[in-house]
């Protein structure tokens, strides 16, 4: 990374912006400008390509998948370094125009200064709704992820999937686990996918959880309703999922939680991780 040449780590940030135009109107630029991010992954962009480029400004290489449905979904990867190659879509034609998955390959130096390949995906999993076709789409997407992750393991030296994955994996990832066991986002069937992602079968790692340890949260999403943000009644549904070697190189993970409810630029907070390859 061009900016990474002057520092010993690679900084990768992920945030569901809940509409990029609204996020910028509510102060996203003031967060991003001083943050020294090398790769910025966005979800729920909900804006035309020209607007995305205009808002992010100069100095970024931008890969953006707009959803066919106006004002819905949309994912992007903005990087300081030009990617070697990019791909739009997760590999299932059913989701081809859904604006939910983009991938970019980068060449980065390892600890010895040798070039290695890093693949980064920005993902936005369906929120779902128990017992409806929306939930069927969510399971179909998670099924395709179960196929794609092992492919990415073989494709690059290191691979990383970040984004709003819309599942709170364990009771530590949600303030009220028992009260949400029948709600989309914490259903046992959804959580079983993450058991596989982070288990022996697929073997990826939950970078944020690895670094945070066995604690509640830190949460990344809070409902706009009631006092959820003020009381920290949140969900940890934004992830950095990494192949083992990359996960082992992560040195810090920070949730950039706004100082107060009225200073948020999204209902999600950015998750920023530093990797020391």
Short mmCIF file of C-alpha atoms in Angstrom, two decimals:
data_model
loop_
_atom_site.label_atom_id
_atom_site.label_comp_id
_atom_site.label_asym_id
_atom_site.label_seq_id
_atom_site.Cartn_x
_atom_site.Cartn_y
_atom_site.Cartn_z
CA UNK A 1 0.00 0.00 0.00
CA UNK A 2 1.35 3.41 -0.83
CA UNK A 3 0.60 4.81 2.62
CA UNK A 4 1.63 1.55 4.29
CA UNK A 5 5.18 1.98 3.03
CA UNK A 6 5.70 4.61 5.72
CA UNK A 7 4.29 2.49 8.54
CA UNK A 8 4.61 -1.07 9.73
CA UNK A 9 0.96 -2.06 9.42
CA UNK A 10 -1.96 -2.18 7.03
CA UNK A 11 -5.15 -0.49 8.25
CA UNK A 12 -8.43 -1.92 6.97
CA UNK A 13 -11.76 -0.38 7.97
CA UNK A 14 -15.29 -1.65 7.39
CA UNK A 15 -18.51 0.25 7.93
CA UNK A 16 -22.15 -0.06 6.94
CA UNK A 17 -22.79 3.59 6.10
CA UNK A 18 -26.61 3.28 5.94
CA UNK A 19 -26.58 5.43 2.79
CA UNK A 20 -23.32 7.16 1.83
CA UNK A 21 -24.96 10.52 1.10
CA UNK A 22 -26.62 10.58 4.54
CA UNK A 23 -23.37 9.45 6.20
CA UNK A 24 -21.41 12.32 4.62
CA UNK A 25 -24.16 14.77 5.51
CA UNK A 26 -23.84 13.55 9.12
CA UNK A 27 -20.07 13.88 9.40
CA UNK A 28 -18.43 10.76 7.96
CA UNK A 29 -15.62 12.78 6.35
CA UNK A 30 -14.55 14.09 9.77
CA UNK A 31 -14.11 10.48 10.89
CA UNK A 32 -12.35 9.22 7.75
CA UNK A 33 -9.88 12.00 6.96
CA UNK A 34 -7.60 11.64 10.01
CA UNK A 35 -7.98 7.84 10.29
CA UNK A 36 -5.17 6.86 7.84
CA UNK A 37 -7.11 3.95 6.36
CA UNK A 38 -5.40 1.96 3.58
CA UNK A 39 -8.43 -0.09 2.52
CA UNK A 40 -11.96 1.13 3.24
CA UNK A 41 -14.86 -1.31 2.80
CA UNK A 42 -18.41 0.03 2.70
CA UNK A 43 -21.82 -1.59 2.83
CA UNK A 44 -25.31 -0.24 2.22
CA UNK A 45 -23.82 2.47 0.01
CA UNK A 46 -27.20 3.15 -1.66
CA UNK A 47 -25.81 5.73 -4.12
CA UNK A 48 -24.90 5.95 -7.82
CA UNK A 49 -21.27 5.41 -8.76
CA UNK A 50 -20.63 9.07 -9.64
CA UNK A 51 -21.84 10.17 -6.19
CA UNK A 52 -19.62 7.60 -4.45
CA UNK A 53 -16.53 8.91 -6.28
CA UNK A 54 -17.47 12.52 -5.65
CA UNK A 55 -18.00 12.01 -1.91
CA UNK A 56 -14.87 9.90 -1.27
CA UNK A 57 -12.78 12.32 -3.33
CA UNK A 58 -9.29 12.07 -4.78
CA UNK A 59 -6.70 9.49 -3.89
CA UNK A 60 -8.85 6.37 -3.81
CA UNK A 61 -9.15 3.46 -6.23
CA UNK A 62 -12.84 2.60 -6.00
CA UNK A 63 -14.57 -0.69 -6.72
CA UNK A 64 -18.32 -0.27 -6.32
CA UNK A 65 -21.19 -2.69 -6.95
CA UNK A 66 -24.46 -0.84 -7.14
CA UNK A 67 -27.64 -2.79 -6.46
CA UNK A 68 -30.15 -3.02 -9.32
CA UNK A 69 -32.90 -2.11 -6.83
CA UNK A 70 -32.66 1.66 -6.41
CA UNK A 71 -31.78 2.86 -2.92
CA UNK A 72 -30.91 -0.63 -1.67
CA UNK A 73 -27.69 -2.41 -0.65
CA UNK A 74 -24.53 -1.54 -2.59
CA UNK A 75 -20.97 -2.43 -1.51
CA UNK A 76 -17.59 -0.86 -2.21
CA UNK A 77 -13.87 -1.20 -1.63
CA UNK A 78 -11.83 2.01 -1.72
CA UNK A 79 -8.06 1.55 -1.57
CA UNK A 80 -5.01 3.79 -1.66
CA UNK A 81 -3.24 1.25 -3.86
CA UNK A 82 -4.59 0.07 -7.18
CA UNK A 83 -5.81 -3.54 -6.96
CA UNK A 84 -4.22 -6.24 -9.12
CA UNK A 85 -7.67 -7.56 -10.01
CA UNK A 86 -11.28 -7.03 -8.95
CA UNK A 87 -14.47 -9.11 -9.06
CA UNK A 88 -18.11 -8.17 -8.62
CA UNK A 89 -20.42 -10.79 -7.14
CA UNK A 90 -20.11 -13.87 -4.98
CA UNK A 91 -20.40 -16.41 -7.78
CA UNK A 92 -24.14 -17.11 -7.83
CA UNK A 93 -26.06 -15.46 -10.70
CA UNK A 94 -29.07 -15.14 -8.40
CA UNK A 95 -27.17 -12.39 -6.54
CA UNK A 96 -25.44 -10.89 -9.61
CA UNK A 97 -27.20 -7.52 -9.38
CA UNK A 98 -27.79 -7.51 -5.62
CA UNK A 99 -24.86 -5.22 -4.71
CA UNK A 100 -23.77 -7.45 -1.84
CA UNK A 101 -20.25 -8.73 -2.60
CA UNK A 102 -17.08 -7.33 -4.23
CA UNK A 103 -13.51 -8.64 -4.11
CA UNK A 104 -10.12 -7.05 -4.79
CA UNK A 105 -6.66 -8.62 -4.92
CA UNK A 106 -3.65 -6.63 -3.69
CA UNK A 107 0.09 -7.21 -3.64
CA UNK A 108 1.50 -6.35 -0.21
CA UNK A 109 4.87 -6.94 1.46
CA UNK A 110 5.23 -9.54 4.20
CA UNK A 111 7.52 -9.16 7.25
CA UNK A 112 10.57 -10.06 5.16
CA UNK A 113 9.59 -7.61 2.43
CA UNK A 114 8.53 -10.32 -0.01
CA UNK A 115 5.38 -9.69 -2.07
CA UNK A 116 2.30 -11.71 -1.08
CA UNK A 117 -1.24 -11.60 -2.40
CA UNK A 118 -4.09 -10.37 -0.20
CA UNK A 119 -7.72 -10.69 -1.27
CA UNK A 120 -10.27 -8.43 0.44
CA UNK A 121 -14.05 -8.80 0.07
CA UNK A 122 -16.66 -6.28 1.19
CA UNK A 123 -19.87 -8.15 2.02
CA UNK A 124 -23.40 -7.20 2.95
CA UNK A 125 -25.44 -10.22 4.04
CA UNK A 126 -29.23 -9.94 3.95
CA UNK A 127 -30.86 -8.91 7.22
CA UNK A 128 -33.54 -11.56 6.66
CA UNK A 129 -36.86 -12.06 8.40
CA UNK A 130 -37.67 -15.38 10.07
CA UNK A 131 -40.10 -17.54 8.11
CA UNK A 132 -40.20 -15.37 4.98
CA UNK A 133 -38.60 -15.45 1.48
CA UNK A 134 -36.13 -12.81 2.77
CA UNK A 135 -34.77 -15.44 5.15
CA UNK A 136 -34.54 -17.96 2.29
CA UNK A 137 -32.36 -15.48 0.38
CA UNK A 138 -30.17 -15.02 3.45
CA UNK A 139 -29.60 -18.76 3.80
CA UNK A 140 -28.85 -19.05 0.08
CA UNK A 141 -26.24 -16.27 0.40
CA UNK A 142 -24.66 -17.90 3.47
CA UNK A 143 -24.57 -21.20 1.54
CA UNK A 144 -22.63 -19.54 -1.28
CA UNK A 145 -20.29 -17.95 1.28
CA UNK A 146 -19.62 -21.46 2.64
CA UNK A 147 -18.36 -22.36 -0.84
CA UNK A 148 -16.53 -19.08 -1.54
CA UNK A 149 -14.42 -18.92 1.64
CA UNK A 150 -12.47 -22.15 0.93
CA UNK A 151 -11.97 -20.95 -2.68
CA UNK A 152 -10.46 -17.70 -1.39
CA UNK A 153 -8.16 -19.65 0.94
CA UNK A 154 -6.68 -21.31 -2.17
CA UNK A 155 -6.78 -18.17 -4.33
CA UNK A 156 -4.43 -15.95 -2.29
CA UNK A 157 -1.73 -16.06 0.38
CA UNK A 158 -4.12 -14.19 2.68
CA UNK A 159 -7.86 -13.54 2.41
CA UNK A 160 -10.22 -11.29 4.35
CA UNK A 161 -14.01 -10.89 4.24
CA UNK A 162 -15.29 -7.81 6.04
CA UNK A 163 -18.68 -6.22 6.35
CA UNK A 164 -22.15 -6.28 7.80
CA UNK A 165 -22.81 -10.03 7.98
CA UNK A 166 -26.07 -9.55 9.90
CA UNK A 167 -25.55 -12.44 12.33
CA UNK A 168 -24.63 -12.10 16.00
CA UNK A 169 -22.72 -15.37 16.32
CA UNK A 170 -22.68 -16.02 20.08
CA UNK A 171 -24.47 -14.67 23.18
CA UNK A 172 -21.38 -12.45 23.67
CA UNK A 173 -22.26 -10.72 20.38
CA UNK A 174 -25.68 -9.43 21.40
CA UNK A 175 -26.91 -7.70 24.53
CA UNK A 176 -30.10 -9.77 24.84
CA UNK A 177 -29.44 -13.24 23.46
CA UNK A 178 -32.40 -15.09 25.00
CA UNK A 179 -34.87 -12.46 23.84
CA UNK A 180 -33.66 -12.68 20.24
CA UNK A 181 -33.34 -16.43 19.64
CA UNK A 182 -36.37 -16.38 17.32
CA UNK A 183 -35.34 -13.21 15.47
CA UNK A 184 -33.36 -12.96 12.24
CA UNK A 185 -29.76 -12.16 13.07
CA UNK A 186 -29.51 -14.53 16.03
CA UNK A 187 -31.38 -17.64 14.89
CA UNK A 188 -29.66 -20.93 15.78
CA UNK A 189 -29.68 -21.89 12.06
CA UNK A 190 -27.84 -18.67 11.12
CA UNK A 191 -25.33 -19.02 13.93
CA UNK A 192 -24.53 -22.57 12.77
CA UNK A 193 -23.07 -21.12 9.56
CA UNK A 194 -20.64 -19.09 11.64
CA UNK A 195 -19.74 -22.18 13.67
CA UNK A 196 -18.61 -23.65 10.35
CA UNK A 197 -16.86 -20.49 9.12
CA UNK A 198 -14.83 -20.29 12.34
CA UNK A 199 -14.62 -24.04 13.02
CA UNK A 200 -12.38 -26.79 11.69
CA UNK A 201 -14.45 -27.27 8.53
CA UNK A 202 -13.65 -23.89 6.92
CA UNK A 203 -11.04 -22.70 9.41
CA UNK A 204 -11.29 -18.91 9.16
CA UNK A 205 -10.94 -16.63 12.19
CA UNK A 206 -13.12 -13.93 13.77
CA UNK A 207 -10.38 -11.29 14.06
CA UNK A 208 -12.32 -8.88 16.27
CA UNK A 209 -13.34 -11.61 18.74
CA UNK A 210 -9.79 -13.01 18.83
CA UNK A 211 -8.44 -9.61 19.86
CA UNK A 212 -11.31 -8.56 22.14
CA UNK A 213 -11.35 -11.82 24.12
CA UNK A 214 -14.28 -13.33 26.00
CA UNK A 215 -16.21 -10.12 26.70
CA UNK A 216 -19.65 -8.76 25.81
CA UNK A 217 -19.45 -7.04 22.42
CA UNK A 218 -17.82 -4.73 21.56
CA UNK A 219 -21.00 -4.04 19.61
CA UNK A 220 -21.06 -2.44 16.17
CA UNK A 221 -24.79 -1.80 15.60
CA UNK A 222 -27.52 -0.24 17.71
CA UNK A 223 -31.15 0.33 16.84
CA UNK A 224 -32.19 3.95 16.29
CA UNK A 225 -35.13 3.23 18.61
CA UNK A 226 -35.31 3.99 22.30
CA UNK A 227 -32.06 4.37 24.20
CA UNK A 228 -30.28 1.42 22.55
CA UNK A 229 -27.13 3.41 21.78
CA UNK A 230 -27.00 5.24 25.12
CA UNK A 231 -27.48 1.95 27.02
CA UNK A 232 -25.14 0.02 24.69
CA UNK A 233 -27.92 -2.45 23.88
CA UNK A 234 -26.18 -3.51 20.70
CA UNK A 235 -25.32 -6.30 18.30
CA UNK A 236 -21.87 -7.28 17.01
CA UNK A 237 -22.76 -8.01 13.37
CA UNK A 238 -19.86 -6.33 11.53
CA UNK A 239 -16.86 -8.60 11.05
CA UNK A 240 -13.32 -9.05 9.83
CA UNK A 241 -13.16 -12.76 8.89
CA UNK A 242 -9.63 -13.83 7.96
CA UNK A 243 -7.57 -16.82 6.91
CA UNK A 244 -5.39 -18.06 9.81
CA UNK A 245 -2.09 -16.40 8.85
CA UNK A 246 -3.71 -13.03 8.30
CA UNK A 247 -5.72 -13.30 11.53
CA UNK A 248 -2.49 -14.00 13.43
CA UNK A 249 -1.00 -10.76 12.05
CA UNK A 250 -3.81 -8.56 13.42
CA UNK A 251 -2.44 -6.28 16.14
CA UNK A 252 -5.47 -4.15 17.04
CA UNK A 253 -9.21 -3.94 16.44
CA UNK A 254 -11.17 -0.82 17.32
CA UNK A 255 -14.86 0.03 17.08
CA UNK A 256 -15.03 3.75 16.34
CA UNK A 257 -18.15 4.30 18.41
CA UNK A 258 -19.45 7.86 18.23
CA UNK A 259 -19.20 9.99 21.36
CA UNK A 260 -22.98 10.41 21.53
CA UNK A 261 -26.21 9.34 19.82
CA UNK A 262 -26.56 12.61 17.90
CA UNK A 263 -22.98 12.54 16.53
CA UNK A 264 -23.34 9.20 14.72
CA UNK A 265 -23.14 9.16 10.93
CA UNK A 266 -24.69 5.66 10.70
CA UNK A 267 -26.51 3.16 12.90
CA UNK A 268 -23.33 1.04 12.58
CA UNK A 269 -19.91 2.02 13.91
CA UNK A 270 -16.74 1.46 11.83
CA UNK A 271 -14.60 -1.55 12.69
CA UNK A 272 -10.93 -0.72 12.13
CA UNK A 273 -8.24 -3.40 12.23
CA UNK A 274 -4.46 -3.07 11.87
CA UNK A 275 -2.55 -5.97 10.31
CA UNK A 276 1.21 -6.36 10.66
CA UNK A 277 2.09 -8.77 7.86
#
